[in-house]
PDB file of C-alpha atoms in Angstrom:
ATOM      1  CA  MET A1335     103.710  79.969 116.273  1.00 48.00           C
ATOM      2  CA  SER A1336     102.570  77.905 119.271  1.00 57.00           C
ATOM      3  CA  GLU A1337      98.924  77.127 119.905  1.00 60.00           C
ATOM      4  CA  GLU A1338      99.104  78.995 123.238  1.00 70.00           C
ATOM      5  CA  LEU A1339     100.368  82.167 121.526  1.00 69.00           C
ATOM      6  CA  ILE A1340      97.684  81.953 118.830  1.00 65.00           C
ATOM      7  CA  GLU A1341      95.029  81.707 121.514  1.00 69.00           C
ATOM      8  CA  THR A1342      96.575  84.706 123.289  1.00 72.00           C
ATOM      9  CA  LEU A1343      96.392  86.745 120.081  1.00 71.00           C
ATOM     10  CA  PHE A1344      93.016  85.776 118.682  1.00 69.00           C
ATOM     11  CA  LEU A1345      90.750  84.310 121.337  1.00 71.00           C
ATOM     12  CA  SER A1346      90.075  87.639 123.044  1.00 81.00           C
ATOM     13  CA  GLU A1347      88.781  90.658 121.170  1.00 82.00           C
ATOM     14  CA  LYS A1348      89.982  92.885 124.008  1.00 89.00           C
ATOM     15  CA  ARG A1349      93.545  91.567 123.766  1.00 89.00           C
ATOM     16  CA  GLU A1350      93.502  91.786 119.990  1.00 86.00           C
ATOM     17  CA  ASN A1351      92.224  95.388 120.000  1.00 87.00           C
ATOM     18  CA  LEU A1352      94.768  96.386 122.646  1.00 91.00           C
ATOM     19  CA  LEU A1353      97.673  94.960 120.680  1.00 91.00           C
ATOM     20  CA  ILE A1354      96.576  96.828 117.551  1.00 88.00           C
ATOM     21  CA  LEU A1355      96.183 100.025 119.590  1.00 92.00           C
ATOM     22  CA  LEU A1356      99.696  99.707 121.006  1.00 94.00           C
ATOM     23  CA  LEU A1357     101.069  99.180 117.504  1.00 91.00           C
ATOM     24  CA  ASP A1358     100.357 102.887 117.012  1.00 91.00           C
ATOM     25  CA  GLY A1359     102.452 103.734 120.053  1.00 94.00           C
ATOM     26  CA  PRO A1360     102.714 103.482 123.855  1.00 95.00           C
ATOM     27  CA  SER A1361      99.654 104.279 125.928  1.00 95.00           C
ATOM     28  CA  ASP A1362      98.560 104.630 129.548  1.00 95.00           C
ATOM     29  CA  ILE A1363      95.571 102.879 131.036  1.00 95.00           C
ATOM     30  CA  LYS A1364      93.378 105.970 130.825  1.00 94.00           C
ATOM     31  CA  ASN A1365      93.853 106.266 127.080  1.00 94.00           C
ATOM     32  CA  ILE A1366      93.432 102.512 126.635  1.00 95.00           C
ATOM     33  CA  ASN A1367      90.110 102.581 128.489  1.00 94.00           C
ATOM     34  CA  SER A1368      88.737 105.538 126.512  1.00 93.00           C
ATOM     35  CA  THR A1369      89.969 104.380 123.116  1.00 93.00           C
ATOM     36  CA  LEU A1370      88.782 100.772 123.470  1.00 93.00           C
ATOM     37  CA  ASP A1371      85.700 101.713 125.527  1.00 92.00           C
ATOM     38  CA  VAL A1372      86.659  99.340 128.355  1.00 92.00           C
ATOM     39  CA  THR A1373      87.087  99.529 132.088  1.00 94.00           C
ATOM     40  CA  SER A1374      90.297  98.969 133.983  1.00 93.00           C
ATOM     41  CA  SER A1375      88.816  95.951 135.743  1.00 93.00           C
ATOM     42  CA  SER A1376      88.065  94.275 132.390  1.00 93.00           C
ATOM     43  CA  ILE A1377      91.241  95.137 130.504  1.00 94.00           C
ATOM     44  CA  LEU A1378      93.893  94.671 133.216  1.00 94.00           C
ATOM     45  CA  PRO A1379      93.581  90.868 133.296  1.00 93.00           C
ATOM     46  CA  GLN A1380      94.055  90.847 129.520  1.00 92.00           C
ATOM     47  CA  ILE A1381      97.118  93.091 129.801  1.00 93.00           C
ATOM     48  CA  LYS A1382      98.511  90.694 132.400  1.00 93.00           C
ATOM     49  CA  LYS A1383      98.230  87.810 129.955  1.00 90.00           C
ATOM     50  CA  LEU A1384      99.945  89.797 127.219  1.00 92.00           C
ATOM     51  CA  ARG A1385     102.747  90.755 129.593  1.00 92.00           C
ATOM     52  CA  GLU A1386     103.175  87.124 130.646  1.00 90.00           C
ATOM     53  CA  ALA A1387     103.375  86.178 126.950  1.00 88.00           C
ATOM     54  CA  GLY A1388     106.174  88.702 126.463  1.00 90.00           C
ATOM     55  CA  LEU A1389     104.185  90.847 124.056  1.00 91.00           C
ATOM     56  CA  VAL A1390     103.591  93.916 126.199  1.00 94.00           C
ATOM     57  CA  HIS A1391     105.886  95.833 128.579  1.00 94.00           C
ATOM     58  CA  LYS A1392     104.927  98.300 131.319  1.00 94.00           C
ATOM     59  CA  ASP A1393     107.446 100.968 132.355  1.00 94.00           C
ATOM     60  CA  ASP A1394     107.865 102.685 135.727  1.00 93.00           C
ATOM     61  CA  ASN A1395     105.458 105.450 134.714  1.00 93.00           C
ATOM     62  CA  GLY A1396     102.620 103.043 133.973  1.00 93.00           C
ATOM     63  CA  ILE A1397     102.974 103.305 130.198  1.00 95.00           C
ATOM     64  CA  TYR A1398     102.250 100.165 128.202  1.00 95.00           C
ATOM     65  CA  GLU A1399     104.043  99.399 124.949  1.00 95.00           C
ATOM     66  CA  LEU A1400     104.740  96.452 122.700  1.00 94.00           C
ATOM     67  CA  THR A1401     107.941  94.559 123.207  1.00 94.00           C
ATOM     68  CA  THR A1402     110.231  94.087 120.211  1.00 93.00           C
ATOM     69  CA  ILE A1403     108.797  90.634 119.642  1.00 89.00           C
ATOM     70  CA  GLY A1404     105.268  91.918 120.288  1.00 89.00           C
ATOM     71  CA  LYS A1405     105.672  94.583 117.625  1.00 90.00           C
ATOM     72  CA  LEU A1406     106.970  92.126 115.054  1.00 88.00           C
ATOM     73  CA  ILE A1407     104.090  89.741 115.746  1.00 87.00           C
ATOM     74  CA  VAL A1408     101.350  92.392 115.737  1.00 86.00           C
ATOM     75  CA  GLU A1409     102.631  94.008 112.547  1.00 85.00           C
ATOM     76  CA  ASN A1410     102.046  90.682 110.812  1.00 82.00           C
ATOM     77  CA  MET A1411      98.882  89.915 112.773  1.00 80.00           C
ATOM     78  CA  LYS A1412      97.049  93.155 111.930  1.00 77.00           C
ATOM     79  CA  PRO A1413      96.354  92.475 108.236  1.00 74.00           C
ATOM     80  CA  LEU A1414      95.135  88.934 109.017  1.00 76.00           C
ATOM     81  CA  SER A1415      92.966  90.223 111.854  1.00 76.00           C
ATOM     82  CA  GLY A1416      91.341  92.809 109.605  1.00 77.00           C
ATOM     83  CA  MET A1417      90.791  90.268 106.847  1.00 75.00           C
ATOM     84  CA  LEU A1418      89.115  87.812 109.201  1.00 75.00           C
ATOM     85  CA  LYS A1419      86.767  90.517 110.474  1.00 75.00           C
ATOM     86  CA  VAL A1420      85.795  91.528 106.915  1.00 80.00           C
ATOM     87  CA  PHE A1421      85.163  87.976 105.793  1.00 78.00           C
ATOM     88  CA  ASP A1422      83.353  87.078 109.013  1.00 73.00           C
ATOM     89  CA  LYS A1423      80.619  89.599 108.162  1.00 64.00           C
ATOM     90  CA  SER A1424      79.342  87.415 105.338  1.00 70.00           C
ATOM     91  CA  ASP A1425      81.459  84.473 104.233  1.00 68.00           C
ATOM     92  CA  THR A1426      78.812  83.443 101.685  1.00 80.00           C
ATOM     93  CA  TYR A1427      78.979  86.867 100.044  1.00 87.00           C
ATOM     94  CA  TRP A1428      82.764  86.738  99.737  1.00 89.00           C
ATOM     95  CA  ASP A1429      82.774  83.140  98.490  1.00 86.00           C
ATOM     96  CA  GLU A1430      80.814  84.378  95.442  1.00 90.00           C
ATOM     97  CA  ARG A1431      82.881  87.505  94.690  1.00 91.00           C
ATOM     98  CA  GLU A1432      85.330  87.954  91.808  1.00 91.00           C
ATOM     99  CA  LEU A1433      88.411  89.459  93.386  1.00 91.00           C
ATOM    100  CA  ASN A1434      91.093  88.472  90.907  1.00 90.00           C
ATOM    101  CA  THR A1435      90.840  91.786  89.050  1.00 90.00           C
ATOM    102  CA  ILE A1436      91.966  93.583  92.194  1.00 92.00           C
ATOM    103  CA  PRO A1437      95.713  94.290  92.420  1.00 93.00           C
ATOM    104  CA  GLU A1438      97.473  91.743  94.602  1.00 92.00           C
ATOM    105  CA  LYS A1439      98.656  94.332  97.088  1.00 91.00           C
ATOM    106  CA  LEU A1440      95.097  95.508  97.704  1.00 93.00           C
ATOM    107  CA  ARG A1441      93.743  91.953  97.884  1.00 90.00           C
ATOM    108  CA  ASP A1442      96.316  91.266 100.582  1.00 86.00           C
ATOM    109  CA  ASN A1443      95.056  94.313 102.473  1.00 89.00           C
ATOM    110  CA  ILE A1444      91.340  93.755 101.955  1.00 90.00           C
ATOM    111  CA  GLY A1445      91.017  93.794 105.755  1.00 88.00           C
ATOM    112  CA  ASP A1446      91.304  97.590 105.459  1.00 90.00           C
ATOM    113  CA  LEU A1447      87.655  97.562 104.411  1.00 91.00           C
ATOM    114  CA  GLY A1448      86.959  97.164 108.132  1.00 85.00           C
ATOM    115  CA  ASN A1449      83.434  97.140 109.456  1.00 84.00           C
ATOM    116  CA  ILE A1450      81.379  96.529 106.302  1.00 89.00           C
ATOM    117  CA  GLU A1451      77.637  96.417 105.912  1.00 90.00           C
ATOM    118  CA  LEU A1452      76.061  94.208 103.263  1.00 90.00           C
ATOM    119  CA  VAL A1453      73.451  96.023 101.193  1.00 90.00           C
ATOM    120  CA  THR A1454      70.784  93.879  99.472  1.00 88.00           C
ATOM    121  CA  PRO A1455      67.674  95.683  98.180  1.00 84.00           C
ATOM    122  CA  ASP A1456      64.171  94.278  98.524  1.00 84.00           C
ATOM    123  CA  LEU A1457      62.232  93.350  95.398  1.00 80.00           C
ATOM    124  CA  ASP A1458      60.426  96.709  95.235  1.00 80.00           C
ATOM    125  CA  HIS A1459      63.730  98.607  94.949  1.00 79.00           C
ATOM    126  CA  MET A1460      65.835  96.087  93.008  1.00 79.00           C
ATOM    127  CA  TYR A1461      66.413  98.362  90.016  1.00 83.00           C
ATOM    128  CA  GLU A1462      66.968 101.656  91.798  1.00 85.00           C
ATOM    129  CA  ILE A1463      70.191 103.155  93.032  1.00 88.00           C
ATOM    130  CA  PRO A1464      70.391 101.993  96.681  1.00 86.00           C
ATOM    131  CA  GLU A1465      69.296 104.575  99.227  1.00 89.00           C
ATOM    132  CA  GLN A1466      72.457 103.915 101.260  1.00 87.00           C
ATOM    133  CA  LEU A1467      74.540 105.260  98.399  1.00 88.00           C
ATOM    134  CA  ILE A1468      72.337 108.281  97.779  1.00 89.00           C
ATOM    135  CA  SER A1469      71.986 109.275 101.423  1.00 88.00           C
ATOM    136  CA  ASN A1470      75.721 109.050 102.004  1.00 84.00           C
ATOM    137  CA  THR A1471      76.504 111.368  99.108  1.00 85.00           C
ATOM    138  CA  ARG A1472      74.034 114.180  99.862  1.00 84.00           C
ATOM    139  CA  GLU A1473      76.539 116.124 101.967  1.00 84.00           C
ATOM    140  CA  SER A1474      79.650 115.136 100.018  1.00 90.00           C
ATOM    141  CA  GLN A1475      82.011 117.733  98.582  1.00 93.00           C
ATOM    142  CA  GLU A1476      84.068 115.245  96.565  1.00 95.00           C
ATOM    143  CA  MET A1477      83.591 111.846  94.960  1.00 95.00           C
ATOM    144  CA  ARG A1478      85.709 109.392  93.072  1.00 97.00           C
ATOM    145  CA  SER A1479      83.679 106.857  91.139  1.00 97.00           C
ATOM    146  CA  LEU A1480      84.374 103.950  88.834  1.00 97.00           C
ATOM    147  CA  VAL A1481      81.436 102.528  86.928  1.00 96.00           C
ATOM    148  CA  SER A1482      81.772  99.178  85.228  1.00 96.00           C
ATOM    149  CA  PHE A1483      78.155  98.258  84.613  1.00 94.00           C
ATOM    150  CA  PHE A1484      75.309 100.382  83.266  1.00 93.00           C
ATOM    151  CA  HIS A1485      72.425 101.504  85.478  1.00 92.00           C
ATOM    152  CA  PRO A1486      69.763 103.768  83.918  1.00 92.00           C
ATOM    153  CA  ASP A1487      69.824 106.086  86.933  1.00 93.00           C
ATOM    154  CA  PHE A1488      73.593 106.610  86.930  1.00 94.00           C
ATOM    155  CA  PRO A1489      73.665 109.407  84.300  1.00 94.00           C
ATOM    156  CA  ARG A1490      71.218 111.566  86.266  1.00 94.00           C
ATOM    157  CA  PHE A1491      72.878 110.643  89.542  1.00 95.00           C
ATOM    158  CA  TYR A1492      76.287 111.850  88.436  1.00 95.00           C
ATOM    159  CA  GLU A1493      74.771 114.825  86.635  1.00 95.00           C
ATOM    160  CA  GLU A1494      73.160 115.982  89.883  1.00 93.00           C
ATOM    161  CA  LEU A1495      76.500 115.660  91.700  1.00 94.00           C
ATOM    162  CA  ALA A1496      78.253 117.669  88.996  1.00 93.00           C
ATOM    163  CA  ASN A1497      75.604 120.395  89.000  1.00 92.00           C
ATOM    164  CA  ARG A1498      75.786 120.610  92.784  1.00 92.00           C
ATOM    165  CA  GLY A1499      79.467 121.490  92.538  1.00 92.00           C
ATOM    166  CA  VAL A1500      80.808 118.201  93.902  1.00 94.00           C
ATOM    167  CA  ALA A1501      84.436 117.618  92.847  1.00 95.00           C
ATOM    168  CA  LEU A1502      83.749 114.509  90.740  1.00 95.00           C
ATOM    169  CA  ASP A1503      86.433 112.208  89.313  1.00 96.00           C
ATOM    170  CA  LEU A1504      84.623 109.630  87.181  1.00 96.00           C
ATOM    171  CA  ILE A1505      85.957 106.576  85.379  1.00 97.00           C
ATOM    172  CA  VAL A1506      83.628 104.439  83.226  1.00 96.00           C
ATOM    173  CA  THR A1507      84.309 101.379  81.080  1.00 96.00           C
ATOM    174  CA  ASP A1508      84.077 101.521  77.280  1.00 95.00           C
ATOM    175  CA  SER A1509      80.649  99.892  77.110  1.00 95.00           C
ATOM    176  CA  VAL A1510      79.193 102.117  79.827  1.00 95.00           C
ATOM    177  CA  PHE A1511      80.576 105.188  78.067  1.00 95.00           C
ATOM    178  CA  GLU A1512      78.990 104.195  74.765  1.00 94.00           C
ATOM    179  CA  ARG A1513      75.636 103.588  76.385  1.00 94.00           C
ATOM    180  CA  MET A1514      75.688 106.898  78.239  1.00 93.00           C
ATOM    181  CA  LYS A1515      76.858 108.815  75.170  1.00 91.00           C
ATOM    182  CA  ASN A1516      74.216 107.323  72.878  1.00 93.00           C
ATOM    183  CA  ASP A1517      71.197 107.248  75.216  1.00 95.00           C
ATOM    184  CA  TYR A1518      71.873 110.049  77.698  1.00 94.00           C
ATOM    185  CA  GLU A1519      73.407 112.810  75.618  1.00 92.00           C
ATOM    186  CA  ASN A1520      72.114 115.731  77.736  1.00 94.00           C
ATOM    187  CA  GLU A1521      73.284 114.234  81.007  1.00 94.00           C
ATOM    188  CA  MET A1522      76.642 113.342  79.493  1.00 92.00           C
ATOM    189  CA  ASN A1523      77.182 116.849  78.188  1.00 92.00           C
ATOM    190  CA  SER A1524      76.296 118.279  81.578  1.00 93.00           C
ATOM    191  CA  ILE A1525      78.766 115.989  83.374  1.00 93.00           C
ATOM    192  CA  MET A1526      81.595 116.434  80.893  1.00 90.00           C
ATOM    193  CA  ASN A1527      81.273 120.223  80.642  1.00 90.00           C
ATOM    194  CA  ALA A1528      81.224 120.809  84.416  1.00 91.00           C
ATOM    195  CA  GLU A1529      84.426 122.491  85.527  1.00 91.00           C
ATOM    196  CA  ASN A1530      84.498 120.419  88.697  1.00 93.00           C
ATOM    197  CA  THR A1531      84.598 117.038  86.965  1.00 94.00           C
ATOM    198  CA  THR A1532      87.206 114.815  85.305  1.00 94.00           C
ATOM    199  CA  PHE A1533      85.963 112.070  82.992  1.00 94.00           C
ATOM    200  CA  LEU A1534      88.052 109.017  82.079  1.00 96.00           C
ATOM    201  CA  VAL A1535      87.366 105.806  80.157  1.00 96.00           C
ATOM    202  CA  CYS A1536      88.990 102.420  80.753  1.00 96.00           C
ATOM    203  CA  ASN A1537      88.856  99.126  78.875  1.00 94.00           C
ATOM    204  CA  ASP A1538      86.076  96.667  79.667  1.00 92.00           C
ATOM    205  CA  GLU A1539      88.631  93.850  79.741  1.00 92.00           C
ATOM    206  CA  LEU A1540      90.002  95.160  83.022  1.00 90.00           C
ATOM    207  CA  LYS A1541      86.720  94.084  84.657  1.00 92.00           C
ATOM    208  CA  PRO A1542      87.048  96.481  87.581  1.00 95.00           C
ATOM    209  CA  PRO A1543      84.482  96.587  90.401  1.00 95.00           C
ATOM    210  CA  THR A1544      82.136  99.534  90.588  1.00 96.00           C
ATOM    211  CA  PHE A1545      82.706 101.824  93.535  1.00 96.00           C
ATOM    212  CA  ASN A1546      81.998 105.307  94.842  1.00 96.00           C
ATOM    213  CA  ILE A1547      84.214 107.021  97.424  1.00 96.00           C
ATOM    214  CA  THR A1548      83.374 110.166  99.348  1.00 95.00           C
ATOM    215  CA  GLU A1549      85.106 111.797 102.304  1.00 93.00           C
ATOM    216  CA  LYS A1550      83.017 109.668 104.667  1.00 90.00           C
ATOM    217  CA  CYS A1551      82.244 106.345 103.042  1.00 93.00           C
ATOM    218  CA  ALA A1552      83.074 103.816 100.404  1.00 95.00           C
ATOM    219  CA  TYR A1553      80.273 102.038  98.483  1.00 96.00           C
ATOM    220  CA  ILE A1554      81.514  99.008  96.521  1.00 96.00           C
ATOM    221  CA  THR A1555      80.018  96.550  94.081  1.00 95.00           C
ATOM    222  CA  PHE A1556      82.119  93.481  93.379  1.00 95.00           C
ATOM    223  CA  PHE A1557      80.919  91.284  90.527  1.00 94.00           C
ATOM    224  CA  ASN A1558      80.088  87.671  91.346  1.00 92.00           C
ATOM    225  CA  ILE A1559      82.268  84.824  90.111  1.00 90.00           C
ATOM    226  CA  GLN A1560      80.171  84.651  86.899  1.00 91.00           C
ATOM    227  CA  GLY A1561      81.154  88.277  86.186  1.00 89.00           C
ATOM    228  CA  ARG A1562      77.648  89.606  86.811  1.00 91.00           C
ATOM    229  CA  TYR A1563      76.087  92.161  89.092  1.00 91.00           C
ATOM    230  CA  ASP A1564      73.758  90.366  91.507  1.00 91.00           C
ATOM    231  CA  HIS A1565      72.456  93.391  93.449  1.00 91.00           C
ATOM    232  CA  GLN A1566      74.639  92.795  96.470  1.00 92.00           C
ATOM    233  CA  ASP A1567      76.879  95.680  97.527  1.00 93.00           C
ATOM    234  CA  ILE A1568      78.857  96.683 100.578  1.00 93.00           C
ATOM    235  CA  ILE A1569      79.243 100.005 102.346  1.00 94.00           C
ATOM    236  CA  THR A1570      81.825 101.011 104.919  1.00 93.00           C
ATOM    237  CA  HIS A1571      82.699 104.221 106.746  1.00 92.00           C
ATOM    238  CA  GLU A1572      86.148 103.175 107.891  1.00 89.00           C
ATOM    239  CA  ASN A1573      88.961 105.606 107.098  1.00 91.00           C
ATOM    240  CA  SER A1574      91.132 102.641 106.140  1.00 91.00           C
ATOM    241  CA  ALA A1575      88.474 101.532 103.619  1.00 93.00           C
ATOM    242  CA  ILE A1576      88.318 104.973 102.052  1.00 95.00           C
ATOM    243  CA  GLY A1577      92.080 104.912 101.695  1.00 95.00           C
ATOM    244  CA  TRP A1578      91.929 101.418 100.218  1.00 96.00           C
ATOM    245  CA  CYS A1579      89.391 102.490  97.593  1.00 96.00           C
ATOM    246  CA  ARG A1580      91.319 105.645  96.761  1.00 96.00           C
ATOM    247  CA  GLU A1581      94.344 103.511  96.044  1.00 96.00           C
ATOM    248  CA  LEU A1582      92.216 101.189  93.919  1.00 96.00           C
ATOM    249  CA  PHE A1583      90.885 104.227  92.016  1.00 97.00           C
ATOM    250  CA  SER A1584      94.427 105.440  91.394  1.00 96.00           C
ATOM    251  CA  HIS A1585      95.343 102.009  90.066  1.00 96.00           C
ATOM    252  CA  TYR A1586      92.604 102.112  87.452  1.00 96.00           C
ATOM    253  CA  THR A1587      93.314 105.772  86.632  1.00 96.00           C
ATOM    254  CA  GLY A1588      96.668 104.550  85.282  1.00 94.00           C
ATOM    255  CA  PHE A1589      94.807 102.397  82.739  1.00 94.00           C
ATOM    256  CA  SER A1590      92.283 105.092  81.695  1.00 96.00           C
ATOM    257  CA  GLN A1591      92.157 107.773  79.072  1.00 94.00           C
ATOM    258  CA  PRO A1592      90.629 111.246  79.413  1.00 92.00           C
ATOM    259  CA  VAL A1593      87.568 112.150  77.362  1.00 83.00           C
ATOM    260  CA  ASN A1594      87.737 115.460  75.578  1.00 70.00           C
ATOM    261  CA  LYS A1595      85.164 117.913  76.901  1.00 60.00           C
TER     262      LYS A1595
END
């Protein structure tokens, strides 16, 4: 790929966003303006550059669409573009994450996490469930959760969700299960006996991340490269991120066993 083409693709956010928009199908200028929140005067010069590069075509009705070459390039560009945006949020955070336990397909598509927010608690709230997780689950009707490290507030947190009638699918690792069973018997019984919950256990050796997925957000804890929880999490409200986490949950479901209620 020539340097000029790379600059055309990546050195303008407007051009990049437009190409990804057109990957979903042809569009007129009115829809482009509203979807990308741009004006005609700002986007038309960028469209001109894309047309000159042979990536975008305009028909007689004023409809813009990707050329055959444009579609091939953007289909391969989109995952890289998403990945760069995710990693650009906090390269230091990602440098310290253990991602090798994630299936290769999902690692390759980690750009689906989209617009992430890094969550780091202050010292006064270091050992509490982060408010960003709690507030984003208050209105939830369903949740899929995988828990791979023990937090003393987790049993009550999931018990409250189960008692509220949330459709809860919960996977915990062996060690977390033993701790909850031995030290939080009442909460465990409440969770396991709720008709709206499923409870699975997976092997600690899988070393999965901890994550919670609702209809509206994904809250994820990746361990650091030492295999420890360092109180740094991410939250995202992107639909693509929710889909990514649901696929990750399904992956670990295949390695988990149900617990008899």
